[in-house]
Amino acid sequence: EGDQFFVGQVLKLRGSGIDSYGNTDLDFFWEVRYHHAEHYRTFLERTQGNGITLPPAPEPEDFLAATNSYLEVILTAVDKSGLSITTSRSVNPLLVNIVIDSSPQGLEVMVDEFPIETPQKITSWQNHELRLNVDDQLPFEFEAWSTGKKRKHSMLVVPQDNNNPSSLTVFFRQVEEEVLLVSEVRSCSPDARCDRCEGHCRSDEDCKGNLRCFKKGGRGFPIPGCIGIDNSQTDWCTLPESTPRPTLPPTPTPTTQPLAPSCTISGLSCNINSECCSNICANKSGLEEIRVCRRTEPDEKLALKLGSGRGGRGNIP
């Protein structure tokens, strides 16, 4: 016991034994199993002989497998009378600890296709090609890794003192936050995550980075951080905290009432007004009805039905 391996290492199997008559001329049969948690797969089929050379030692199956995987070497010795005895030995990987961090902290990094939140100490295997990737997480955009590598890359895990693990940091820059239009609906999933102001999502796992799946209170509910009001039952990926709607530019002449936020449908501008345009202004096809409103005088409002069904259009007088 106590034997260890690193990824890619070539191991050789050799055994010896003696029967009750003092004979050492025994037949040896080898099998090697790659264990992960409660299951295993065969790494070497049952093979007869001695001095058997194994294939290069494996990598961990996934991110979580790094801490609960090992090789089991099984040897069966058979004497000339057919009597046999079997023994086994565990061979563990050489573990390496690494601290994954970000600036600012609390953002998501993909390690071997598994999301972690920084800072976090991870465990890998010596000589493993650690796969790293990071998405923009508004209002933060990827800037650089401390190693100078590109956004998505692999890093060879090298030996080090696990009592003082090395740190790998990804740096972000804060950008001026934009307010995005609601995008066309598609199916979000953990394997095909949606970006900001995209839907339909079912949980936070369906959204990229630190985005959250915003569950609307009903039809016609404003989407935080996205211009437009959605009149469907779609849920959208948004920033973790609600983003205030942008302040409207000043009007040429004073008005007696506050103007409502505006959005665009098929190139037509409209004001969202609770009395005339509520719940029906959205950058989304397939709405049963679209109305475009504009303010003509301080107390006068105009509602115009453009059409019904998909792609209805019309003109504003």
Coordinates of C-alpha atoms in Angstrom, one line a residue:
E1 CA 0.0 0.0 0.0
G2 CA 1.0 3.7 -0.3
D3 CA 1.8 3.5 -4.0
Q4 CA 0.8 6.5 -6.1
F5 CA 0.6 7.6 -9.7
F6 CA 0.4 10.8 -11.8
V7 CA -1.6 11.2 -15.0
G8 CA 0.2 9.6 -18.0
Q9 CA 2.6 7.6 -15.9
V10 CA 3.3 4.1 -17.3
L11 CA 3.2 1.4 -14.5
K12 CA 4.5 -2.1 -14.7
L13 CA 3.0 -5.0 -12.8
R14 CA 5.2 -7.7 -11.3
G15 CA 4.4 -10.3 -8.7
S16 CA 6.0 -13.3 -6.9
G17 CA 4.8 -16.2 -4.8
I18 CA 5.5 -19.6 -3.4
D19 CA 3.3 -22.6 -2.8
S20 CA 3.2 -25.0 0.1
Y21 CA 5.9 -27.2 -1.5
G22 CA 8.3 -24.3 -2.0
N23 CA 7.6 -24.0 -5.7
T24 CA 7.8 -20.5 -7.2
D25 CA 6.7 -21.5 -10.7
L26 CA 3.2 -20.0 -10.5
D27 CA 0.8 -18.6 -13.0
F28 CA -0.1 -14.9 -12.4
F29 CA -3.4 -13.3 -13.6
W30 CA -3.8 -9.5 -13.4
E31 CA -6.8 -7.2 -13.5
V32 CA -6.8 -3.4 -12.9
R33 CA -10.0 -1.4 -12.0
Y34 CA -10.5 2.3 -12.1
H35 CA -12.7 3.2 -9.1
H36 CA -14.8 6.3 -8.9
A37 CA -17.1 6.7 -5.8
E38 CA -19.3 3.6 -5.8
H39 CA -18.6 2.3 -9.3
Y40 CA -15.7 1.2 -11.3
R41 CA -14.6 0.5 -14.9
T42 CA -12.1 -2.0 -16.1
F43 CA -8.7 -0.4 -16.8
L44 CA -6.9 -3.7 -17.7
E45 CA -8.8 -6.9 -18.6
R46 CA -7.8 -10.1 -16.9
T47 CA -4.3 -10.8 -18.3
Q48 CA -1.9 -13.7 -17.7
G49 CA 1.8 -13.1 -17.2
N50 CA 4.3 -11.1 -15.2
G51 CA 6.0 -7.8 -15.8
I52 CA 2.8 -6.5 -17.4
T53 CA 3.0 -2.9 -18.7
L54 CA -0.2 -0.8 -18.2
P55 CA -1.5 1.9 -20.5
P56 CA -0.7 5.5 -19.4
A57 CA -2.4 6.3 -16.1
P58 CA -5.8 8.0 -16.5
E59 CA -7.1 11.4 -15.8
P60 CA -10.0 12.0 -13.3
E61 CA -13.3 11.4 -15.0
D62 CA -14.7 14.8 -14.0
F63 CA -14.1 17.6 -11.5
L64 CA -15.7 15.8 -8.5
A65 CA -13.9 12.5 -9.3
A66 CA -10.5 14.0 -8.4
T67 CA -11.0 13.3 -4.7
N68 CA -12.7 9.9 -4.7
S69 CA -11.0 7.9 -7.5
Y70 CA -8.1 5.4 -7.5
L71 CA -6.7 2.3 -9.3
E72 CA -7.1 -1.1 -7.8
V73 CA -4.6 -3.8 -8.9
I74 CA -5.8 -7.4 -8.5
L75 CA -3.4 -10.3 -8.7
T76 CA -4.4 -14.0 -8.6
A77 CA -1.6 -16.6 -8.3
V78 CA -2.3 -20.2 -9.3
D79 CA 0.0 -23.2 -8.5
K80 CA 0.4 -26.4 -10.5
S81 CA -2.3 -28.2 -8.6
G82 CA -4.9 -25.5 -9.5
L83 CA -5.0 -23.9 -6.0
S84 CA -5.2 -20.1 -6.2
I85 CA -5.0 -17.0 -4.0
T86 CA -6.0 -13.5 -4.8
T87 CA -4.7 -10.2 -3.4
S88 CA -5.3 -6.6 -4.3
R89 CA -3.6 -3.2 -3.8
S90 CA -4.9 0.4 -4.2
V91 CA -2.8 2.9 -6.1
N92 CA -3.9 6.5 -5.5
P93 CA -3.3 9.6 -7.6
L94 CA -0.9 12.3 -6.6
L95 CA -3.2 15.1 -5.5
V96 CA -2.5 18.8 -6.0
N97 CA -4.4 21.6 -4.3
I98 CA -5.0 24.9 -6.2
V99 CA -6.9 28.0 -5.1
I100 CA -9.1 29.5 -7.9
D101 CA -9.8 33.1 -7.3
S102 CA -11.2 36.2 -9.1
S103 CA -11.1 39.9 -8.9
P104 CA -13.7 40.9 -7.8
Q105 CA -14.5 37.7 -5.8
G106 CA -17.8 35.9 -5.8
L107 CA -17.9 35.2 -9.6
E108 CA -18.3 31.9 -11.4
V109 CA -15.4 30.0 -13.0
M110 CA -15.8 26.7 -15.0
V111 CA -13.3 24.1 -13.9
D112 CA -13.4 20.8 -15.9
E113 CA -16.9 21.9 -17.1
F114 CA -18.0 22.3 -13.4
P115 CA -19.1 25.7 -12.1
I116 CA -17.4 27.0 -8.9
E117 CA -17.8 30.3 -7.1
T118 CA -14.6 32.1 -6.2
P119 CA -12.5 31.9 -4.1
Q120 CA -12.4 28.2 -3.8
K121 CA -9.6 25.6 -3.2
I122 CA -9.9 22.7 -5.6
T123 CA -8.1 19.3 -5.7
S124 CA -6.7 17.9 -9.0
W125 CA -4.2 15.3 -10.1
Q126 CA -0.6 15.8 -10.9
N127 CA -0.1 16.2 -14.7
H128 CA -3.9 16.6 -15.3
E129 CA -4.8 19.1 -18.0
L130 CA -7.2 21.3 -16.0
R131 CA -9.8 22.8 -18.3
L132 CA -10.7 26.4 -17.4
N133 CA -13.3 28.8 -18.8
V134 CA -15.1 31.9 -17.7
D135 CA -18.0 34.0 -19.1
D136 CA -18.7 37.7 -18.8
Q137 CA -20.9 38.3 -15.8
L138 CA -22.4 41.7 -16.2
P139 CA -21.5 44.3 -15.2
F140 CA -18.1 42.5 -15.2
E141 CA -16.3 41.5 -18.3
F142 CA -13.3 39.1 -18.6
E143 CA -10.0 40.9 -18.7
A144 CA -7.2 38.3 -18.1
W145 CA -6.0 35.3 -16.2
S146 CA -3.0 35.8 -13.9
T147 CA -1.1 33.3 -16.1
G148 CA -1.7 35.5 -19.2
K149 CA -3.8 32.7 -20.9
K150 CA -6.9 33.3 -22.9
R151 CA -10.4 33.1 -21.5
K152 CA -10.8 29.3 -22.3
H153 CA -7.7 27.2 -21.9
S154 CA -6.1 24.2 -20.3
M155 CA -3.5 24.3 -17.6
L156 CA -1.1 21.4 -16.7
V157 CA -1.3 20.6 -12.9
V158 CA 2.3 20.5 -11.6
P159 CA 3.6 19.2 -8.2
Q160 CA 3.6 21.7 -5.4
D161 CA 3.4 22.0 -1.6
N162 CA -0.2 21.3 -0.8
N163 CA 0.2 23.0 2.6
N164 CA 0.8 26.2 0.6
P165 CA -1.2 25.8 -2.6
S166 CA -0.7 28.1 -5.5
S167 CA -3.4 30.6 -6.5
L168 CA -4.8 31.1 -10.0
T169 CA -6.8 34.4 -10.4
V170 CA -9.0 35.6 -13.2
F171 CA -9.4 39.4 -13.5
F172 CA -12.6 41.2 -14.6
R173 CA -13.2 44.8 -15.5
Q174 CA -16.5 46.6 -14.7
V175 CA -18.2 48.0 -17.7
E176 CA -20.9 50.6 -18.1
E177 CA -24.1 48.7 -17.7
E178 CA -26.4 48.5 -20.8
V179 CA -30.1 48.0 -20.8
L180 CA -30.9 45.2 -23.3
L181 CA -34.0 44.5 -25.2
V182 CA -35.8 41.3 -24.4
S183 CA -34.5 38.7 -26.9
E184 CA -36.5 36.1 -28.9
V185 CA -37.6 33.2 -26.8
R186 CA -35.6 30.0 -26.8
S187 CA -35.3 27.0 -24.5
C188 CA -32.6 27.6 -21.8
S189 CA -31.0 24.7 -20.0
P190 CA -27.8 24.0 -18.0
D191 CA -26.2 22.7 -21.2
A192 CA -27.4 25.7 -23.3
R193 CA -27.5 28.6 -20.8
C194 CA -29.2 31.9 -21.7
D195 CA -27.6 35.3 -21.6
R196 CA -29.1 38.4 -20.0
C197 CA -32.6 39.2 -21.1
E198 CA -33.0 35.8 -22.8
G199 CA -35.6 33.2 -21.9
H200 CA -37.4 30.9 -21.3
C201 CA -35.5 29.8 -18.1
R202 CA -36.7 27.5 -15.4
S203 CA -34.0 28.0 -12.7
D204 CA -30.8 29.9 -12.1
E205 CA -28.9 26.9 -13.6
D206 CA -30.4 27.8 -17.0
C207 CA -28.6 31.2 -17.0
K208 CA -25.0 32.2 -17.7
G209 CA -22.6 33.3 -15.0
N210 CA -24.1 35.1 -12.1
L211 CA -27.4 35.8 -13.9
R212 CA -30.6 34.7 -12.2
C213 CA -33.9 33.3 -13.6
F214 CA -36.4 36.0 -13.0
K215 CA -39.9 34.6 -12.3
K216 CA -42.5 37.1 -13.3
G217 CA -45.5 37.9 -11.2
G218 CA -47.8 37.4 -14.2
R219 CA -48.4 38.5 -17.7
G220 CA -47.3 42.0 -18.7
F221 CA -44.6 42.2 -15.9
P222 CA -41.6 44.4 -16.5
I223 CA -38.3 42.5 -16.7
P224 CA -35.5 44.0 -14.5
G225 CA -32.7 45.4 -16.5
C226 CA -34.5 44.8 -19.9
I227 CA -36.4 47.4 -21.9
G228 CA -39.9 46.2 -22.7
I229 CA -42.8 44.5 -21.0
D230 CA -43.5 40.8 -21.8
N231 CA -47.1 39.8 -22.2
S232 CA -46.3 36.0 -22.3
Q233 CA -45.6 33.5 -19.6
T234 CA -41.8 33.4 -20.3
D235 CA -39.3 33.8 -17.5
W236 CA -36.1 35.6 -18.2
C237 CA -32.4 35.6 -17.2
T238 CA -31.6 38.9 -15.5
L239 CA -28.9 40.4 -13.3
P240 CA -29.0 39.3 -9.6
E241 CA -30.5 42.6 -8.5
S242 CA -33.2 44.6 -10.2
T243 CA -31.8 47.3 -12.5
P244 CA -33.6 50.7 -12.4
R245 CA -35.0 51.7 -15.7
P246 CA -32.9 54.5 -17.4
T247 CA -33.8 58.1 -16.9
L248 CA -35.5 59.5 -20.0
P249 CA -33.8 62.4 -21.8
P250 CA -35.4 65.8 -21.1
T251 CA -38.2 66.9 -23.5
P252 CA -37.8 70.1 -25.6
T253 CA -40.7 71.8 -23.7
P254 CA -42.0 71.3 -20.2
T255 CA -44.7 68.7 -19.7
T256 CA -47.4 68.7 -17.0
Q257 CA -47.2 64.9 -16.5
P258 CA -44.1 62.6 -16.3
L259 CA -43.4 60.7 -19.5
A260 CA -43.3 56.9 -19.5
P261 CA -40.3 54.8 -20.5
S262 CA -40.2 54.0 -24.2
C263 CA -39.4 50.8 -26.2
T264 CA -39.4 49.8 -29.9
I265 CA -41.5 47.3 -31.8
S266 CA -40.5 46.4 -35.3
G267 CA -38.9 49.9 -35.6
L268 CA -41.9 51.7 -34.2
S269 CA -41.4 53.7 -31.0
C270 CA -44.0 53.8 -28.2
N271 CA -44.5 55.0 -24.7
I272 CA -45.5 52.5 -22.1
N273 CA -48.5 54.1 -20.3
S274 CA -50.6 52.4 -17.6
E275 CA -53.8 53.9 -19.1
C276 CA -53.1 53.3 -22.8
C277 CA -50.2 50.9 -23.4
S278 CA -49.9 48.8 -20.3
N279 CA -48.6 45.2 -20.6
I280 CA -48.4 45.2 -24.4
C281 CA -45.1 46.8 -25.4
A282 CA -42.4 44.1 -26.0
N283 CA -39.7 43.2 -28.4
K284 CA -41.2 39.8 -29.1
S285 CA -43.1 38.3 -32.0
G286 CA -46.2 36.3 -31.6
L287 CA -48.2 38.5 -29.3
E288 CA -51.9 38.4 -29.9
E289 CA -52.1 42.1 -30.1
I290 CA -49.7 45.0 -30.3
R291 CA -50.6 48.6 -29.6
V292 CA -48.4 51.6 -30.1
C293 CA -49.2 54.8 -28.1
R294 CA -47.9 58.3 -28.3
R295 CA -48.6 61.5 -26.3
T296 CA -50.0 64.3 -28.5
E297 CA -50.9 66.8 -25.9
P298 CA -50.3 66.8 -22.1
D299 CA -53.7 65.2 -21.4
E300 CA -54.3 63.5 -24.7
K301 CA -53.4 59.9 -25.4
L302 CA -53.8 57.9 -28.5
A303 CA -54.0 54.1 -28.7
L304 CA -53.7 52.4 -32.1
K305 CA -54.2 48.7 -32.7
L306 CA -51.7 47.5 -35.3
G307 CA -52.9 44.0 -35.9
S308 CA -53.4 40.6 -34.4
G309 CA -51.6 37.3 -34.8
R310 CA -47.9 37.1 -35.7
G311 CA -46.1 40.0 -37.3
G312 CA -49.0 42.4 -37.3
R313 CA -47.9 45.9 -38.5
G314 CA -49.5 49.3 -39.0
N315 CA -48.8 53.0 -39.2
I316 CA -48.9 55.8 -36.6
P317 CA -50.9 58.7 -37.8

